[in-house]
PDB file of C-alpha atoms in Angstrom:
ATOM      1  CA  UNK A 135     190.795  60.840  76.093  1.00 72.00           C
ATOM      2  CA  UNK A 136     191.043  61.306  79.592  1.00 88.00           C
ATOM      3  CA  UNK A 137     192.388  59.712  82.368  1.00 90.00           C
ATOM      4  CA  UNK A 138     188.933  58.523  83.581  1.00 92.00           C
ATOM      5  CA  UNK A 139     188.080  56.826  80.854  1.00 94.00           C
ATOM      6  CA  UNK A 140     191.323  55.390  79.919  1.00 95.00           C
ATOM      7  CA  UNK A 141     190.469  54.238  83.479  1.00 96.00           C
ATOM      8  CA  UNK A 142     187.438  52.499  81.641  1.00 97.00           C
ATOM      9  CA  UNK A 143     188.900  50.833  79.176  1.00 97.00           C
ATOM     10  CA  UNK A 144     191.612  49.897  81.637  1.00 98.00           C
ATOM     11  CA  UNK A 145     189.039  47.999  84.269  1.00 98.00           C
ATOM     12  CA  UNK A 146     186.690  46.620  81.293  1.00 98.00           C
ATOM     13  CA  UNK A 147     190.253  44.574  79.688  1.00 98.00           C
ATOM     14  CA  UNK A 148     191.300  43.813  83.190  1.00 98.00           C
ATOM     15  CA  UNK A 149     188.014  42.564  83.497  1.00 98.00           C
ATOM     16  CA  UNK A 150     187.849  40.591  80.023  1.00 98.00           C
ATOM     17  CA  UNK A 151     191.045  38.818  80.877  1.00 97.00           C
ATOM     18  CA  UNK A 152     190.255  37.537  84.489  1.00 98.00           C
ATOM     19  CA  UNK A 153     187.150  36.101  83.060  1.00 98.00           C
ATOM     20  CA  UNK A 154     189.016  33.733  80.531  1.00 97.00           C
ATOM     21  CA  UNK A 155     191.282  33.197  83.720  1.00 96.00           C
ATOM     22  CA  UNK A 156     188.629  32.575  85.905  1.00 97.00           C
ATOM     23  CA  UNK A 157     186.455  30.802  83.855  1.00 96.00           C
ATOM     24  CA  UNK A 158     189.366  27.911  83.561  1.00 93.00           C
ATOM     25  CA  UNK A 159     190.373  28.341  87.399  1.00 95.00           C
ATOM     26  CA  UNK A 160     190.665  25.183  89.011  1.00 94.00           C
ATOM     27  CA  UNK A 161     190.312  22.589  86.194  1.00 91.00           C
ATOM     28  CA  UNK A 162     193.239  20.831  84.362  1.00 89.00           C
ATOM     29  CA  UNK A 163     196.019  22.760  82.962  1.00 84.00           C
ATOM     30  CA  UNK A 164     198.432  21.563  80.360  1.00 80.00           C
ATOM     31  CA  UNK A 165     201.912  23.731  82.566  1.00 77.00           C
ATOM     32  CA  UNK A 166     204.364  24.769  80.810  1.00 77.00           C
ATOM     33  CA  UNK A 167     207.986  25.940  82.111  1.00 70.00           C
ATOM     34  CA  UNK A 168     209.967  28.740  81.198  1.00 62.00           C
ATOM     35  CA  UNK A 169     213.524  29.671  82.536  1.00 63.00           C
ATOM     36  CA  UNK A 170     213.327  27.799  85.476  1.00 58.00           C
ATOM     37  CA  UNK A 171     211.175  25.453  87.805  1.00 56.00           C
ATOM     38  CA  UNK A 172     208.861  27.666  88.955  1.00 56.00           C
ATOM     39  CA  UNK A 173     208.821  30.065  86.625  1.00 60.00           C
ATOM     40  CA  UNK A 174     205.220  28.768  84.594  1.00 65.00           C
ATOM     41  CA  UNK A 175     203.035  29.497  82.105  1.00 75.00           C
ATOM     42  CA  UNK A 176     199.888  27.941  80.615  1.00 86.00           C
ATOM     43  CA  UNK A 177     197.397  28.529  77.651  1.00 90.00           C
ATOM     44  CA  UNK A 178     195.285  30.380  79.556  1.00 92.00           C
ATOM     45  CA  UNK A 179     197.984  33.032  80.298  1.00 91.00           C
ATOM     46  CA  UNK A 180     197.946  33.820  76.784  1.00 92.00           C
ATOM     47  CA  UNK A 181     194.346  33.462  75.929  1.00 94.00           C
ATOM     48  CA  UNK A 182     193.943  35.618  79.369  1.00 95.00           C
ATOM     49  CA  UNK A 183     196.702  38.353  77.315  1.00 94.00           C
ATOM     50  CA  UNK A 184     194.745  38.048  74.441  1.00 95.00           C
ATOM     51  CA  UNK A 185     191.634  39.109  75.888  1.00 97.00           C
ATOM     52  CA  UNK A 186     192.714  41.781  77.455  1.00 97.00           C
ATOM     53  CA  UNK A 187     194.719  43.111  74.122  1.00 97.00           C
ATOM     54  CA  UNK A 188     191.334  43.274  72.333  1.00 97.00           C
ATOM     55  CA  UNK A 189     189.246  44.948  74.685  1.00 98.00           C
ATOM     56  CA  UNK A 190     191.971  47.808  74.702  1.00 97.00           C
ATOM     57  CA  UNK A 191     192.657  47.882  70.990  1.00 96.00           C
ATOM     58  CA  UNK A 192     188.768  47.890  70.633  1.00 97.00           C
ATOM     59  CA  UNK A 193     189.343  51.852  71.895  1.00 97.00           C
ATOM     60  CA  UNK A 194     192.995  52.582  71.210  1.00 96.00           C
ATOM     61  CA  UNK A 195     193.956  50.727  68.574  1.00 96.00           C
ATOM     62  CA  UNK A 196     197.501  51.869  68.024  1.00 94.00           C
ATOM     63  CA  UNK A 197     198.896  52.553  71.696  1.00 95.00           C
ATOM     64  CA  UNK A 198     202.024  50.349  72.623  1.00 96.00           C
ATOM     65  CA  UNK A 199     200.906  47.534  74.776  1.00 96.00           C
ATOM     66  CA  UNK A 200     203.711  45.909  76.913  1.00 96.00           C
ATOM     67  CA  UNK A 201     203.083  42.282  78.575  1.00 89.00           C
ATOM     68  CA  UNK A 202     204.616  39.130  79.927  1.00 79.00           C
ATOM     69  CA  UNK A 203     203.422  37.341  77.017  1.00 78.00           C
ATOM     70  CA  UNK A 204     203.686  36.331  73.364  1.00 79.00           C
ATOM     71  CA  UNK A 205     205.029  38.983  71.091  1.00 80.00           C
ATOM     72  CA  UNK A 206     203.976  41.919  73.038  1.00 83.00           C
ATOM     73  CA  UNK A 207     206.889  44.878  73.397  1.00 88.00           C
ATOM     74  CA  UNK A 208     208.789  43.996  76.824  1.00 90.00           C
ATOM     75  CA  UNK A 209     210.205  47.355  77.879  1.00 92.00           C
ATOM     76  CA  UNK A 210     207.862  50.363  78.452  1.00 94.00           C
ATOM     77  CA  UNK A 211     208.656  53.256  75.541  1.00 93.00           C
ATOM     78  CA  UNK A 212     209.426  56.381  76.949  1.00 94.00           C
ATOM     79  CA  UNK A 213     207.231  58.905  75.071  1.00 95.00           C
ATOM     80  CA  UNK A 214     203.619  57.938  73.661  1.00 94.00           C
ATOM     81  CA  UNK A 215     200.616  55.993  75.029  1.00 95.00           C
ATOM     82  CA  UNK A 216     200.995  53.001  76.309  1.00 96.00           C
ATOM     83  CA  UNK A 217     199.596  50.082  78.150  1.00 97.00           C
ATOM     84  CA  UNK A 218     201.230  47.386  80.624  1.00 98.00           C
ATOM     85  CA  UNK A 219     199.809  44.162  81.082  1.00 97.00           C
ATOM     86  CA  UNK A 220     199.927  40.641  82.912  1.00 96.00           C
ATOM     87  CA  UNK A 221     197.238  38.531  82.428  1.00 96.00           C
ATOM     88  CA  UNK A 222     197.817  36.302  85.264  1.00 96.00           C
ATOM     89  CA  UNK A 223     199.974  37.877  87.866  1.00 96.00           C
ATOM     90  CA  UNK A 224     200.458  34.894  90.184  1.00 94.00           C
ATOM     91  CA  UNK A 225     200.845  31.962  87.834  1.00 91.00           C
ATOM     92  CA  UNK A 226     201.979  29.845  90.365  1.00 91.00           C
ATOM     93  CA  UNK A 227     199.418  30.368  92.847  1.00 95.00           C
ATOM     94  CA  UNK A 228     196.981  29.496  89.536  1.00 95.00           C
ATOM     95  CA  UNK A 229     198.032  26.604  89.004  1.00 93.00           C
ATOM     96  CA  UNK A 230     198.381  25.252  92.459  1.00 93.00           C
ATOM     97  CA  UNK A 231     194.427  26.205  92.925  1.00 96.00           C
ATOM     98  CA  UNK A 232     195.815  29.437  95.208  1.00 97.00           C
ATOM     99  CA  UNK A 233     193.269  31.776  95.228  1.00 98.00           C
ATOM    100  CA  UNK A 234     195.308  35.552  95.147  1.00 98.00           C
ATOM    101  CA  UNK A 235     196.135  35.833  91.372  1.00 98.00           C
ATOM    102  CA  UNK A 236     195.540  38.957  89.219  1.00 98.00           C
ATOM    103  CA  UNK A 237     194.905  40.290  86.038  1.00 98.00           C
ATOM    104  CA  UNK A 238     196.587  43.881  85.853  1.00 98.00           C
ATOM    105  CA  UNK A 239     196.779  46.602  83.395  1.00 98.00           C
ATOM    106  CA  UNK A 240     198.646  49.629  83.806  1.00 98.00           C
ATOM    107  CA  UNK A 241     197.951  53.477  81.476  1.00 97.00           C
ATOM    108  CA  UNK A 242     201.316  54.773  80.925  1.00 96.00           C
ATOM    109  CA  UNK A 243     202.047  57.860  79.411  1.00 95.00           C
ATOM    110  CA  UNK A 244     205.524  59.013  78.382  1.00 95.00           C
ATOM    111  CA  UNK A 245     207.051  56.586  80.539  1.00 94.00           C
ATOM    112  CA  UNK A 246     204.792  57.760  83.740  1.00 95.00           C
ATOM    113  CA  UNK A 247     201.751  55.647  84.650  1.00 96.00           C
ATOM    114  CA  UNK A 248     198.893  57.533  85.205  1.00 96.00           C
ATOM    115  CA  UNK A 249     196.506  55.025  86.273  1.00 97.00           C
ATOM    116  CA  UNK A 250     195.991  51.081  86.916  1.00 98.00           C
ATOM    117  CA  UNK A 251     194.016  48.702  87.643  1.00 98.00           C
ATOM    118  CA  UNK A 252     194.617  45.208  89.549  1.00 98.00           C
ATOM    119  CA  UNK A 253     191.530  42.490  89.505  1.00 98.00           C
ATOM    120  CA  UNK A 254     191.199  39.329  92.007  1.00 98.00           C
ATOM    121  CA  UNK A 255     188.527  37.855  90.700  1.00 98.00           C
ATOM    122  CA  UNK A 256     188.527  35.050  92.936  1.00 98.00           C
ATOM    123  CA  UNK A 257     188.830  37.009  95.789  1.00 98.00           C
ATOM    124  CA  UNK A 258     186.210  39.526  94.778  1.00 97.00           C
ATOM    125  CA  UNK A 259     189.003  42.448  95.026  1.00 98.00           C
ATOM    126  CA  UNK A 260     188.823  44.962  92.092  1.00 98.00           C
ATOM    127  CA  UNK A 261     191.514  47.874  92.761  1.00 98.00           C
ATOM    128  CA  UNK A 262     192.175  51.159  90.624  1.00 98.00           C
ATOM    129  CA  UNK A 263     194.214  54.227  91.158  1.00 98.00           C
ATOM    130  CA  UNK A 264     193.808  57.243  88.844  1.00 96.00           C
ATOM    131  CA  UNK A 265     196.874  58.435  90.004  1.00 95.00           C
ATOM    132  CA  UNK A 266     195.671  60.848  92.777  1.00 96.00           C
ATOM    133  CA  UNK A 267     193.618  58.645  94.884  1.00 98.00           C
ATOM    134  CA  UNK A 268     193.363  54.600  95.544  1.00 98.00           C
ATOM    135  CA  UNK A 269     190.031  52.477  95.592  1.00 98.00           C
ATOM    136  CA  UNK A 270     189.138  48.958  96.341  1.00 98.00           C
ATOM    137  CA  UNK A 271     185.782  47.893  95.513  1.00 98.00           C
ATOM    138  CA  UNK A 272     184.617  51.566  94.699  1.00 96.00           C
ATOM    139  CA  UNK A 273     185.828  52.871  98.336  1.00 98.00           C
ATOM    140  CA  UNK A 274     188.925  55.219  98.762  1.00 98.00           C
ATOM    141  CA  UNK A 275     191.860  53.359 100.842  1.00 98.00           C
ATOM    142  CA  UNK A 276     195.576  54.381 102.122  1.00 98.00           C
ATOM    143  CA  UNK A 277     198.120  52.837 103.626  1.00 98.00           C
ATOM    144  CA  UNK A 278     198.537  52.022 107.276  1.00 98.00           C
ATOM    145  CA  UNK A 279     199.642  53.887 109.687  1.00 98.00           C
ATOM    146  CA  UNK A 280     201.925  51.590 111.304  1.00 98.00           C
ATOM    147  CA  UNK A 281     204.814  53.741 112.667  1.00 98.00           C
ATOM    148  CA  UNK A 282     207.002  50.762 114.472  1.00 98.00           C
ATOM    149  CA  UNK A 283     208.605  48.559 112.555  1.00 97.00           C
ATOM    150  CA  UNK A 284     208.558  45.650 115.235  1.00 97.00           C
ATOM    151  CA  UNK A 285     204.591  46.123 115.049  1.00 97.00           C
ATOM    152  CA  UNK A 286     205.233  46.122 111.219  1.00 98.00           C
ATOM    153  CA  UNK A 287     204.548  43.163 108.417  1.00 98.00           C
ATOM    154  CA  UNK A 288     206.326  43.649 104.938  1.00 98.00           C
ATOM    155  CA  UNK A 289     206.341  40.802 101.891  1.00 98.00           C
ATOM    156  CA  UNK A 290     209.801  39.971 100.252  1.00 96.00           C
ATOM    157  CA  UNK A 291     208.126  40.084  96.825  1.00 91.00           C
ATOM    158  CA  UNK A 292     209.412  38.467  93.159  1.00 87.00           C
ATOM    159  CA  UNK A 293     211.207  35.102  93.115  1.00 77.00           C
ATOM    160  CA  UNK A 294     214.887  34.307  93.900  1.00 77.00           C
ATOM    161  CA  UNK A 295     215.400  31.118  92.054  1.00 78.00           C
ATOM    162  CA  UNK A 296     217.901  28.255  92.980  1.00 75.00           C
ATOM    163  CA  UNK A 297     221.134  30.364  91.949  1.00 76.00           C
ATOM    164  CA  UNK A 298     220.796  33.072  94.025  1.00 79.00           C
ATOM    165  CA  UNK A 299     218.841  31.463  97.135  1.00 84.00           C
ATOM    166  CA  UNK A 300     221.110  32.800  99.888  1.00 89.00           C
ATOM    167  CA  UNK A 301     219.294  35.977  98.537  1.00 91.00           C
ATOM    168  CA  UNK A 302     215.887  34.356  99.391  1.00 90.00           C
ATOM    169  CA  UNK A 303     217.427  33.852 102.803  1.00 93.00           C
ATOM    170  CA  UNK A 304     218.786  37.256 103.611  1.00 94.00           C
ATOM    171  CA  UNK A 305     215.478  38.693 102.247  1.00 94.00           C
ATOM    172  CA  UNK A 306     213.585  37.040 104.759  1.00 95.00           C
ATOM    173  CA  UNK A 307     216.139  37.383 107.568  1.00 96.00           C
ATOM    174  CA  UNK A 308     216.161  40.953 106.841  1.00 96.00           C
ATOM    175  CA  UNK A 309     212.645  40.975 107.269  1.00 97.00           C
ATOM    176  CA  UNK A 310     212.768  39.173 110.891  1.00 96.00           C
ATOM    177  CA  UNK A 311     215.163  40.558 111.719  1.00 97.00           C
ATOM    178  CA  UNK A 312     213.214  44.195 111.473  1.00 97.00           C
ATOM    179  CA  UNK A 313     209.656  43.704 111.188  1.00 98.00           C
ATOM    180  CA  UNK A 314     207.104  41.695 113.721  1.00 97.00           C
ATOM    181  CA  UNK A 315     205.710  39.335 110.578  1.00 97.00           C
ATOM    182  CA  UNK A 316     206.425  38.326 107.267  1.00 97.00           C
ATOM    183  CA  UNK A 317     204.146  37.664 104.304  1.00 96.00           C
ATOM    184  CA  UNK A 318     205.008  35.600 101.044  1.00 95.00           C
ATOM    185  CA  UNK A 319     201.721  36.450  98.707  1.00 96.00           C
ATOM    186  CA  UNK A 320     202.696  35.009  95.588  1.00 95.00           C
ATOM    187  CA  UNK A 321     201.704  38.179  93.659  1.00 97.00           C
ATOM    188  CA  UNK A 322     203.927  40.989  93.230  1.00 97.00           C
ATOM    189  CA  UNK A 323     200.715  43.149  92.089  1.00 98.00           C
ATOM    190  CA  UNK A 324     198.718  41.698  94.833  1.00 98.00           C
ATOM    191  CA  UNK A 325     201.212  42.579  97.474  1.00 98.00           C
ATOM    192  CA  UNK A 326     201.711  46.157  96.382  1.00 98.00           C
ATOM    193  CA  UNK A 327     197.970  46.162  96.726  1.00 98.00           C
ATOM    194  CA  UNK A 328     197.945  45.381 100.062  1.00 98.00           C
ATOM    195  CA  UNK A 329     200.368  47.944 100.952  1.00 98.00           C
ATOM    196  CA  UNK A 330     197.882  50.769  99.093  1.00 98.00           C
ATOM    197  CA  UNK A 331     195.265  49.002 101.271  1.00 98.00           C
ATOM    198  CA  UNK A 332     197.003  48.941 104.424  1.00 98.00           C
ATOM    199  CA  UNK A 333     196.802  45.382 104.814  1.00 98.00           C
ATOM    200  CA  UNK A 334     200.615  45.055 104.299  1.00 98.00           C
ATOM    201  CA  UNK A 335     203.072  47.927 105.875  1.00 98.00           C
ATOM    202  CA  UNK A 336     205.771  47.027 102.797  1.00 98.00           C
ATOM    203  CA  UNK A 337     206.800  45.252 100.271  1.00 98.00           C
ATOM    204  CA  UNK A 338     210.727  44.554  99.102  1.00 97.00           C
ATOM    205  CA  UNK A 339     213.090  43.143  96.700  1.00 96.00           C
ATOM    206  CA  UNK A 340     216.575  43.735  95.330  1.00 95.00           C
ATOM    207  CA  UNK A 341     215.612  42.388  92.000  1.00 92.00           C
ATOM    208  CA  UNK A 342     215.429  44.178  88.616  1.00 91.00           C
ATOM    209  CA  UNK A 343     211.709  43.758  87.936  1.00 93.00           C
ATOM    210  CA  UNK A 344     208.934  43.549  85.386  1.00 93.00           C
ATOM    211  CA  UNK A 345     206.669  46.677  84.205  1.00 96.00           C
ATOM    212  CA  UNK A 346     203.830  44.396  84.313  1.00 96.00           C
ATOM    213  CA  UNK A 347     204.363  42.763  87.754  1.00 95.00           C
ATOM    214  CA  UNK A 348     204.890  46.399  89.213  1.00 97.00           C
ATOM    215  CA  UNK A 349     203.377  49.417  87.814  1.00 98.00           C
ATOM    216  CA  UNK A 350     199.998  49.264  88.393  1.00 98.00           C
ATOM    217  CA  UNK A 351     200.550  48.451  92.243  1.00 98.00           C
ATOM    218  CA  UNK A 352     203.664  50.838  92.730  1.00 98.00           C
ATOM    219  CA  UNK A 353     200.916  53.388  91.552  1.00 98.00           C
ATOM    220  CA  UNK A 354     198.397  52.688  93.182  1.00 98.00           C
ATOM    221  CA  UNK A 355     200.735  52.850  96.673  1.00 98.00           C
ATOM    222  CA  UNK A 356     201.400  56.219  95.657  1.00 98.00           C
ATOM    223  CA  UNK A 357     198.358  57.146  95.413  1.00 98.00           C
ATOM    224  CA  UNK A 358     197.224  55.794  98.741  1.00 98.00           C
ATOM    225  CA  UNK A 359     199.490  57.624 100.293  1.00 98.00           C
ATOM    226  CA  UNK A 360     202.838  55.631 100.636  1.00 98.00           C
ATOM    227  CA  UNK A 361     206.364  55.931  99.057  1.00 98.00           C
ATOM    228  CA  UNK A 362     208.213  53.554  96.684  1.00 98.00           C
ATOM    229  CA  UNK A 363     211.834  53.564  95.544  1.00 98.00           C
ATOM    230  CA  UNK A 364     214.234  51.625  93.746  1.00 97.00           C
ATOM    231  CA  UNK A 365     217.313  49.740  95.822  1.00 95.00           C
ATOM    232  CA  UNK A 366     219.055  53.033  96.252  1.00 95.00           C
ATOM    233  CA  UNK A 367     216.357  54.923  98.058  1.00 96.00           C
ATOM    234  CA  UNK A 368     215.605  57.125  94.709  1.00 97.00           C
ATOM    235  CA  UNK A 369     212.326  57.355  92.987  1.00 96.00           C
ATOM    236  CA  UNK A 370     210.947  53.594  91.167  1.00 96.00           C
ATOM    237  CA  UNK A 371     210.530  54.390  87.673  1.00 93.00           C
ATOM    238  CA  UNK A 372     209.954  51.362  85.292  1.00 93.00           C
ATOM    239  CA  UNK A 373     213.484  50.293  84.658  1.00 92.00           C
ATOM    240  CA  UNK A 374     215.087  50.565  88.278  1.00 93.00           C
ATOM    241  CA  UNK A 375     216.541  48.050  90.020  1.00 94.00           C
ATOM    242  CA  UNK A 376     214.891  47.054  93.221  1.00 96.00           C
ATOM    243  CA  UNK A 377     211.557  47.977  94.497  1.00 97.00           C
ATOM    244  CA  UNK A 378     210.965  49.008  98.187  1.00 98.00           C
ATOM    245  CA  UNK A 379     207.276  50.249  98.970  1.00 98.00           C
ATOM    246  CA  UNK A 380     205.994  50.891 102.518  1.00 98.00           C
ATOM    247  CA  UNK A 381     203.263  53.576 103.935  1.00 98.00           C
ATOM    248  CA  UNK A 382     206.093  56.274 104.367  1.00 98.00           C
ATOM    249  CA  UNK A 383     206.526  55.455 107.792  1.00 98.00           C
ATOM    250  CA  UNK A 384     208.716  52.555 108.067  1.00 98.00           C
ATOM    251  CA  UNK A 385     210.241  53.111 104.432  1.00 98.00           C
ATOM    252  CA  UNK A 386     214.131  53.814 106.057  1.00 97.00           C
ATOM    253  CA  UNK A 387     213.582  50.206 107.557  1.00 98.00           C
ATOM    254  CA  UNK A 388     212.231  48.737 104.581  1.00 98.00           C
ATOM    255  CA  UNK A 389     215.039  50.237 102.528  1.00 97.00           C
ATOM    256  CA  UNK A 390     217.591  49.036 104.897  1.00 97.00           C
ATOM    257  CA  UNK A 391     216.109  45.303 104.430  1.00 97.00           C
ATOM    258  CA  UNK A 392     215.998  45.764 101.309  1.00 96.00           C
ATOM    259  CA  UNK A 393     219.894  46.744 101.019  1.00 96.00           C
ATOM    260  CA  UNK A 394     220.996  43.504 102.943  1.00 95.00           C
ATOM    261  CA  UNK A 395     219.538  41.400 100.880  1.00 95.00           C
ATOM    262  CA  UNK A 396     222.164  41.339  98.346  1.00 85.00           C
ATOM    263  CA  UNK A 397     223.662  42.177  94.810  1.00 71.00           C
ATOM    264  CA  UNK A 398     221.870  45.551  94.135  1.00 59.00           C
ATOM    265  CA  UNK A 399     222.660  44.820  90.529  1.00 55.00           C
ATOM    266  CA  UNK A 400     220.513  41.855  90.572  1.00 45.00           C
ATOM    267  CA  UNK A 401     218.746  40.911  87.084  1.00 41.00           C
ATOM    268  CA  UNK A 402     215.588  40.760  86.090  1.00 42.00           C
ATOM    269  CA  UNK A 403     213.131  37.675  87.712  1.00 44.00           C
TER     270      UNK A 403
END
């Protein structure tokens, strides 16, 4: 099939899922933790996931999907079709009644995404990339054109937990220290959104992340225009460790930031 409608089938699961999440937004949740304190999970993650898994499989039933949850695969295959999911990118804003949460699928091919799409249903946002351009709401975006840094606002993005928070506090030093304003948005996916948008100049982290809290968005700032790399200023790809994304402009500074934070050989959060 094509990219277009792979695109399709991408924005109708991203769609299925954020209804089930939606549709339980703001009543009582049963929380669950995982490896840490604020690292949490409910039911409706996973009936979000499971929504989401039929509405692709309805098309493509034997492409590898990879997801946060249950027993989907949790590395992305390097050759083949497949799909990267969260159902609920933003748990904790969720279940705190936070209104920026997404549900995000990603069309990887060969290890490559192609395309994504990231859906904020409560904040009426729908954004897809098809790889060559960026759109938010069915209108074309790119990133900003900020060229000082001091004028600048970037997002330290994932979550140092308790054992590594001097690495919280570098991270946002570094940004301070840098930029004119920091943002903490709660969603890695949402974030690298707003940098395809324009709203944010960058987004950074040292950490080893996720497929499904990155792929989609690091995509989608392509697209728009921007540049991401991993820690050491080379190309993101799936398994690198690190993520740095700005519009192009400011990227040295963001890289630099980035770089202070801490152990480049951070694992995954």
């Amino acid at each position: 099939m094509t990219i277009a409608e792979r695109i399709s089938v991408a924005r109708d699961a991203a769609r299925a899922g954020a209804d089930v999440a939606a549709d339980n937004f703001r009543t009582k949740l049963i929380i669950e933790k995982k490896d840490a304190k604020t690292d949490v999970v409910t039911q409706v993650d996973r009936d979000a996931q499971t929504a989401v898994i039929e509405s692709i499989r309805a098309t493509f039933p034997d492409d590898a999907i990879v997801g946060e949850e249950g027993d989907a695969l949790k590395m992305v295959p390097e050759n083949g079709a497949a799909w990267v999911i969260d159902p609920i990118d933003g748990t904790n804003n969720y279940v705190r009644g936070t209104r920026t949460w997404a549900t995000v699928v990603a069309v990887v091919c060969d290890g490559v995404t192609t395309a994504g799409v990231i859906t904020l249903p409560e904040l009426n946002d729908d954004y897809w990339t098809d790889g060559e351009s960026t759109y938010r709401n069915g209108s074309r975006v790119s990133v900003s054109e900020t060229a000082d840094p001091e004028a600048g606002v970037v997002s330290p993005t994932m979550w140092w937990d308790f054992d590594s928070r001097d690495e919280f506090g570098n991270a946002c030093q570094a940004v301070v220290d840098r930029f004119g304003d920091l943002r903490r948005i709660g969603s890695a996916q949402a974030a690298l959104a707003s940098v395809a948008d324009g709203s944010l100049d960058g987004v950074i982290t040292n950490l080893r992340t996720n497929p499904w809290d990155t792929l989609a968005g690091v995509a989608m700032v392509r697209a728009a225009g921007g540049t991401v790399t991993d820690i050491h200023g080379d190309t993101f790809r799936h398994d690198s460790v690190g993520l740095v994304a700005s519009n192009g402009v400011i990227h040295s500074e963001a890289l630099s930031a980035a770089q202070s934070i801490g152990n480049p050989d951070a694992t995954t959060k």
